[in-house]
Amino acid sequence: MSDASTLARDFCDYACTKLGDSLAQIEKCLALLSLEQVWRRPNEVSNAIGNLVIHLDGNVKLWILKELGGEPFERDRAAEFAQRDPLPIEKILGELRTTVERAQQVIAGQRAEHLSQRVTIQGYDVTRLEAVFHVVEHFSLHTGQIVYATKLSIDQDLSLYDAQGRRKDGRTAGTP
């Protein structure tokens, strides 16, 4: 395997792991919250956790499933944030789970020669590698918001790491 192929495989494996880790954090949070807590907005300029879950689903579907995987998808980004009527937690979480699993398959299928190809997504001219990086970064950012909002709601530590920065699950190799 060439250096470029090895680097591409390592990058895609890492991206898939990070998406899975973030999804697990979101699942943990939603399991601790009531429907009311998931859909509570602290104010009119802030999103409910439910909106963030719907938004992540739409973002991954557009950037990975549609643009990299070729799946049909029409996104209504504004509706992701406008949703006010509480949708069941398992419905929105189930959609996100399915989307992340499919996205991990698409990402895992990317080869070095694919990752350097350019695509236009939401008006941005990016490489396929940049698209994957954007999705993982974006997913992580909103996962952090969901974790923080959950901590505010339930007053419970949700950290994956101990005081020394080591993972509480014991994982020491690979993805921190």
XYZ file of N, CA and C in Angstrom:
528
model
N 0.855 -1.184 0.000
C 0.000 0.000 0.000
C 0.895 1.240 0.000
N 0.558 2.224 -0.818
C 1.369 3.437 -0.909
C 1.191 4.305 0.322
N 2.099 5.253 0.495
C 1.990 6.187 1.617
C 0.676 6.961 1.561
N 0.278 7.385 0.344
C -0.974 8.138 0.191
C -2.172 7.266 0.559
N -2.141 6.009 0.158
C -3.242 5.102 0.483
C -3.318 4.854 1.981
N -2.167 4.683 2.618
C -2.128 4.471 4.063
C -2.652 5.697 4.798
N -2.210 6.862 4.368
C -2.670 8.108 4.990
C -4.178 8.279 4.813
N -4.680 7.999 3.609
C -6.115 8.113 3.349
C -6.893 7.150 4.232
N -6.429 5.901 4.348
C -7.110 4.903 5.176
C -7.100 5.331 6.641
N -5.936 5.806 7.117
C -5.849 6.251 8.515
C -6.791 7.422 8.779
N -6.836 8.375 7.859
C -7.717 9.536 8.011
C -9.182 9.098 8.057
N -9.579 8.246 7.127
C -10.973 7.807 7.068
C -11.349 6.981 8.289
N -10.440 6.117 8.734
C -10.701 5.336 9.952
C -10.883 6.254 11.155
N -10.020 7.244 11.277
C -10.100 8.191 12.388
C -11.416 8.976 12.328
N -11.783 9.437 11.131
C -13.032 10.191 10.969
C -14.237 9.344 11.383
N -14.255 8.086 10.972
C -15.363 7.201 11.330
C -15.423 6.972 12.837
N -14.271 6.791 13.456
C -14.226 6.591 14.903
C -14.720 7.829 15.634
N -14.275 9.002 15.207
C -14.696 10.239 15.873
C -16.205 10.455 15.732
N -16.762 10.177 14.560
C -18.213 10.298 14.400
C -18.924 9.328 15.341
N -18.430 8.109 15.440
C -19.031 7.131 16.344
C -18.936 7.552 17.795
N -17.786 8.096 18.181
C -17.618 8.575 19.557
C -18.588 9.709 19.865
N -18.717 10.642 18.938
C -19.632 11.766 19.154
C -21.075 11.286 19.225
N -21.441 10.379 18.340
C -22.792 9.825 18.381
C -23.051 9.154 19.726
N -22.078 8.421 20.245
C -22.239 7.763 21.549
C -22.464 8.793 22.658
N -21.773 9.921 22.595
C -21.975 10.983 23.589
C -23.389 11.550 23.495
N -23.861 11.757 22.262
C -25.219 12.270 22.071
C -26.238 11.259 22.595
N -26.035 9.985 22.299
C -26.940 8.941 22.789
C -26.972 8.928 24.315
N -25.813 9.065 24.932
C -25.725 9.096 26.391
C -26.521 10.275 26.944
N -26.361 11.432 26.324
C -27.088 12.618 26.779
C -28.592 12.434 26.642
N -29.031 11.997 25.486
C -30.472 11.881 25.254
C -31.112 10.830 26.151
N -30.354 9.826 26.555
C -30.875 8.813 27.473
C -31.109 9.381 28.872
N -30.444 10.472 29.185
C -30.556 11.085 30.509
C -31.604 12.198 30.577
N -32.134 12.578 29.436
C -33.023 13.736 29.368
C -34.460 13.349 29.073
N -35.365 14.183 29.555
C -36.780 14.024 29.223
C -37.049 14.688 27.875
N -38.206 14.397 27.312
C -38.609 15.029 26.057
C -38.617 16.543 26.219
N -39.126 17.016 27.343
C -39.158 18.466 27.598
C -37.748 19.052 27.616
N -36.808 18.384 28.260
C -35.429 18.880 28.327
C -34.770 18.895 26.946
N -35.058 17.901 26.126
C -34.474 17.835 24.782
C -34.975 18.983 23.916
N -36.193 19.431 24.143
C -36.774 20.477 23.295
C -36.833 21.849 23.956
N -36.238 21.993 25.134
C -36.218 23.293 25.818
C -35.234 24.220 25.124
N -35.671 25.438 24.893
C -34.804 26.495 24.371
C -34.545 27.479 25.502
N -33.287 27.734 25.823
C -33.015 28.676 26.909
C -33.442 30.101 26.570
N -33.474 30.416 25.294
C -33.928 31.724 24.816
C -34.181 31.606 23.321
N -34.652 32.658 22.706
C -35.030 32.600 21.294
C -33.841 32.549 20.328
N -32.660 32.873 20.772
C -31.499 32.828 19.869
C -30.670 31.560 20.071
N -31.137 30.672 20.928
C -30.438 29.412 21.169
C -31.300 28.254 20.691
N -30.636 27.181 20.291
C -31.343 26.004 19.808
C -31.571 25.004 20.922
N -32.637 24.263 20.791
C -32.875 23.122 21.667
C -31.952 21.989 21.229
N -31.685 21.078 22.141
C -30.882 19.901 21.810
C -31.519 19.160 20.636
N -32.825 19.048 20.634
C -33.521 18.370 19.536
C -33.219 18.991 18.189
N -33.184 20.327 18.150
C -32.840 21.010 16.900
C -31.424 20.684 16.461
N -30.502 20.607 17.417
C -29.115 20.286 17.077
C -28.998 18.871 16.512
N -29.762 17.940 17.060
C -29.749 16.567 16.543
C -30.273 16.535 15.111
N -31.376 17.217 14.863
C -31.937 17.284 13.509
C -30.954 17.965 12.562
N -30.318 19.022 13.019
C -29.340 19.755 12.217
C -28.139 18.872 11.862
N -27.630 18.130 12.822
C -26.512 17.229 12.537
C -26.907 16.192 11.490
N -28.105 15.659 11.612
C -28.588 14.686 10.641
C -28.610 15.285 9.235
N -29.137 16.496 9.113
C -29.198 17.150 7.809
C -27.826 17.458 7.246
N -26.920 17.899 8.103
C -25.563 18.238 7.665
C -24.834 17.006 7.135
N -24.894 15.904 7.868
C -24.207 14.680 7.451
C -24.847 14.115 6.179
N -26.159 14.159 6.109
C -26.834 13.669 4.900
C -26.399 14.458 3.672
N -26.322 15.780 3.802
C -25.932 16.596 2.652
C -24.466 16.400 2.296
N -23.592 16.618 3.250
C -22.153 16.645 2.973
C -21.581 15.275 2.640
N -22.035 14.236 3.325
C -21.446 12.914 3.115
C -22.338 12.038 2.242
N -23.576 11.810 2.661
C -24.410 10.863 1.932
C -24.739 11.347 0.525
N -25.113 12.605 0.383
C -25.465 13.110 -0.948
C -24.219 13.431 -1.765
N -23.370 14.294 -1.258
C -22.278 14.814 -2.075
C -21.127 13.832 -2.272
N -20.854 12.998 -1.272
C -19.776 12.020 -1.435
C -20.315 10.639 -1.800
N -21.516 10.324 -1.310
C -22.075 9.000 -1.553
C -23.070 8.926 -2.693
N -23.498 10.082 -3.219
C -24.409 10.092 -4.358
C -25.855 9.774 -4.042
N -26.226 9.785 -2.756
C -27.609 9.498 -2.388
C -28.481 10.741 -2.593
N -29.715 10.563 -3.047
C -30.595 11.722 -3.196
C -30.969 12.301 -1.829
N -30.979 13.613 -1.746
C -31.371 14.278 -0.503
C -31.615 15.744 -0.794
N -32.752 16.247 -0.366
C -33.066 17.667 -0.462
C -33.129 18.206 0.956
N -32.268 19.134 1.270
C -32.167 19.645 2.628
C -32.951 20.939 2.801
N -33.631 21.052 3.921
C -34.281 22.291 4.329
C -33.613 22.705 5.640
N -32.465 23.364 5.520
C -31.654 23.715 6.684
C -32.423 24.590 7.677
N -33.193 25.539 7.167
C -33.948 26.434 8.051
C -34.944 25.649 8.908
N -35.536 24.612 8.354
C -36.513 23.811 9.099
C -35.851 23.054 10.249
N -34.570 22.731 10.116
C -33.859 22.034 11.186
C -33.869 22.855 12.473
N -33.782 24.160 12.323
C -33.745 25.055 13.475
C -35.128 25.580 13.852
N -36.059 25.536 12.922
C -37.398 26.087 13.159
C -38.310 25.111 13.902
N -37.960 23.829 13.938
C -38.799 22.820 14.592
C -39.067 23.214 16.042
N -40.329 23.378 16.372
C -40.695 23.751 17.743
C -41.521 22.671 18.424
N -42.313 21.940 17.648
C -43.120 20.874 18.234
C -42.195 19.709 18.560
N -42.218 19.245 19.794
C -41.315 18.160 20.189
C -41.536 16.887 19.378
N -40.480 16.415 18.765
C -40.497 15.122 18.090
C -39.959 14.090 19.077
N -40.421 12.842 18.992
C -39.940 11.826 19.932
C -38.415 11.676 19.862
N -37.815 11.494 21.026
C -36.358 11.363 21.117
C -35.876 10.196 20.270
N -36.526 9.048 20.370
C -36.064 7.873 19.629
C -36.165 8.089 18.115
N -37.132 8.887 17.681
C -37.261 9.163 16.242
C -36.059 9.961 15.743
N -35.736 11.060 16.412
C -34.633 11.897 15.932
C -33.293 11.210 16.145
N -33.164 10.472 17.235
C -31.922 9.754 17.498
C -31.760 8.576 16.537
N -32.850 7.890 16.250
C -32.803 6.783 15.291
C -32.379 7.255 13.905
N -32.914 8.387 13.487
C -32.514 8.965 12.193
C -31.021 9.286 12.181
N -30.553 9.909 13.257
C -29.137 10.280 13.328
C -28.252 9.039 13.336
N -28.637 8.019 14.087
C -27.865 6.760 14.111
C -27.720 6.181 12.710
N -28.836 6.078 12.018
C -28.835 5.520 10.661
C -27.956 6.355 9.740
N -28.074 7.657 9.841
C -27.283 8.552 8.998
C -25.801 8.390 9.278
N -25.420 8.355 10.531
C -23.999 8.216 10.883
C -23.464 6.867 10.406
N -24.236 5.804 10.589
C -23.782 4.481 10.127
C -23.555 4.481 8.616
N -24.478 5.063 7.872
C -24.323 5.125 6.413
C -23.153 6.027 6.041
N -22.988 7.133 6.758
C -21.870 8.041 6.478
C -20.536 7.354 6.738
N -20.457 6.562 7.800
C -19.218 5.838 8.083
C -18.884 4.889 6.940
N -19.885 4.274 6.332
C -19.649 3.391 5.189
C -19.127 4.183 3.992
N -19.725 5.358 3.739
C -19.272 6.188 2.618
C -17.845 6.663 2.860
N -17.575 7.126 4.064
C -16.228 7.611 4.392
C -15.220 6.477 4.274
N -15.564 5.312 4.794
C -14.651 4.159 4.735
C -14.345 3.759 3.293
N -15.246 4.073 2.376
C -15.038 3.741 0.965
C -14.190 4.742 0.200
N -13.807 5.825 0.825
C -13.001 6.844 0.143
C -11.554 6.351 0.001
N -10.991 6.541 -1.146
C -9.598 6.186 -1.420
C -8.803 7.473 -1.604
N -7.507 7.361 -1.587
C -6.637 8.542 -1.709
C -7.014 9.368 -2.930
N -7.266 8.710 -4.053
C -7.596 9.458 -5.279
C -8.958 10.138 -5.188
N -9.858 9.627 -4.362
C -11.160 10.274 -4.157
C -11.018 11.529 -3.298
N -10.211 11.417 -2.250
C -10.134 12.491 -1.252
C -9.607 13.802 -1.811
N -8.852 13.747 -2.893
C -8.329 14.988 -3.478
C -9.282 15.597 -4.509
N -10.350 14.898 -4.858
C -11.315 15.424 -5.827
C -12.092 16.579 -5.212
N -12.415 17.571 -6.038
C -13.136 18.753 -5.574
C -14.633 18.577 -5.796
N -15.397 19.090 -4.843
C -16.855 19.096 -4.917
C -17.334 20.462 -4.432
N -18.539 20.825 -4.816
C -19.145 22.065 -4.319
C -20.334 21.685 -3.452
N -20.268 22.099 -2.179
C -21.319 21.791 -1.215
C -21.712 23.088 -0.519
N -23.011 23.405 -0.551
C -23.520 24.646 0.045
C -22.764 25.861 -0.474
N -22.309 25.803 -1.717
C -21.582 26.911 -2.323
C -20.102 26.924 -2.006
N -19.615 25.963 -1.240
C -18.200 25.888 -0.886
C -17.484 24.918 -1.818
N -16.385 25.347 -2.390
C -15.545 24.504 -3.239
C -14.503 23.852 -2.340
N -14.658 22.541 -2.109
C -13.799 21.821 -1.171
C -13.357 20.498 -1.780
N -12.291 19.942 -1.228
C -11.949 18.570 -1.583
C -12.848 17.632 -0.786
N -12.908 16.403 -1.221
C -13.684 15.413 -0.486
C -13.095 15.214 0.913
N -11.773 15.309 1.047
C -11.133 15.233 2.360
C -11.615 16.377 3.239
N -11.653 17.580 2.695
C -12.130 18.730 3.468
C -13.592 18.555 3.867
N -14.390 17.932 2.999
C -15.797 17.677 3.327
C -15.906 16.741 4.531
N -15.117 15.677 4.527
C -15.130 14.745 5.660
C -14.662 15.458 6.921
N -13.579 16.215 6.807
C -13.052 16.933 7.971
C -14.091 17.908 8.510
N -14.759 18.631 7.614
C -15.801 19.576 8.035
C -16.888 18.855 8.826
N -17.352 17.722 8.320
C -18.447 17.013 8.978
C -18.030 16.542 10.371
N -16.837 15.995 10.495
C -16.378 15.521 11.804
C -16.225 16.693 12.772
N -15.637 17.774 12.300
C -15.464 18.966 13.140
C -16.820 19.536 13.551
N -17.721 19.679 12.610
C -19.051 20.227 12.847
C -19.827 19.342 13.821
N -19.742 18.039 13.626
C -20.419 17.088 14.498
C -19.876 17.196 15.919
N -18.557 17.311 16.034
C -17.925 17.435 17.356
C -18.346 18.720 18.058
N -18.401 19.809 17.308
C -18.792 21.094 17.890
C -20.188 21.014 18.494
N -21.142 20.499 17.728
C -22.513 20.427 18.236
C -22.658 19.352 19.314
N -21.850 18.306 19.255
C -21.868 17.322 20.340
C -21.465 18.006 21.645
N -20.449 18.840 21.597
C -20.037 19.587 22.785
C -21.153 20.468 23.316
N -21.899 21.097 22.418
C -23.027 21.913 22.855
C -24.097 21.055 23.527
N -24.352 19.883 22.956
C -25.356 18.980 23.527
C -24.908 18.494 24.905
N -23.630 18.151 25.042
C -23.107 17.711 26.335
C -23.235 18.843 27.358
N -22.855 20.046 26.973
C -22.933 21.180 27.890
C -24.383 21.452 28.307
N -25.294 21.454 27.345
C -26.699 21.702 27.666
C -27.244 20.600 28.579
N -26.792 19.377 28.359
C -27.226 18.269 29.213
C -26.713 18.468 30.632
N -25.457 18.850 30.768
C -24.895 19.105 32.103
C -25.671 20.206 32.823
N -26.061 21.233 32.091
C -26.847 22.307 32.693
C -28.210 21.805 33.163
N -28.780 20.868 32.414
C -30.112 20.354 32.748
C -30.111 19.378 33.900
N -29.069 18.543 33.995
C -29.129 17.456 34.980
C -28.045 17.529 36.049
N -27.124 18.477 35.945
C -26.072 18.647 36.952
C -25.310 17.338 37.193
N -24.805 16.756 36.092
C -24.067 15.492 36.164
C -22.833 15.573 35.266
N -21.705 15.026 35.737
C -20.476 14.992 34.943
C -20.619 13.962 33.840
N -20.350 14.361 32.615
C -20.463 13.464 31.469
C -19.121 13.269 30.775
N -18.038 13.689 31.391
C -16.735 13.659 30.743
C -16.294 12.239 30.405
N -15.648 12.114 29.253
C -15.047 10.853 28.838
C -13.649 10.683 29.421
N -13.133 11.745 30.048
C -11.743 11.773 30.479
C -11.642 12.031 31.979
N -10.592 11.479 32.585
C -10.352 11.740 34.002
C -9.554 13.037 34.168
N -9.179 13.359 35.382
C -8.484 14.619 35.673
C -7.126 14.716 34.973
N -6.531 13.574 34.623
C -5.238 13.575 33.932
C -5.394 13.542 32.410
N -6.627 13.573 31.929
C -6.870 13.579 30.491
C -6.876 12.202 29.856
N -6.928 11.153 30.673
C -6.999 9.793 30.151
C -8.466 9.390 29.999
N -8.720 8.621 28.968
C -10.088 8.157 28.724
C -10.563 7.265 29.865
N -11.778 7.473 30.301
C -12.356 6.673 31.367
C -12.704 5.261 30.882
N -12.870 5.074 29.562
C -13.212 3.752 29.041
C -11.984 2.852 28.863
N -10.794 3.398 29.194
C -9.577 2.601 29.125
C -8.900 2.547 27.770
N -9.490 3.150 26.752
C -8.877 3.131 25.414
C -7.593 3.965 25.461
N -6.492 3.354 25.069
C -5.198 4.058 25.092
C -4.544 4.125 23.711
N -5.024 3.312 22.777
C -4.429 3.320 21.436
C -5.431 3.938 20.457
N -4.892 4.478 19.406
C -5.760 4.988 18.353
C -6.334 6.347 18.667
N -7.635 6.446 18.564
C -8.350 7.714 18.648
C -8.507 8.176 20.095
N -7.943 9.330 20.436
C -8.103 9.848 21.802
C -9.543 10.250 22.088
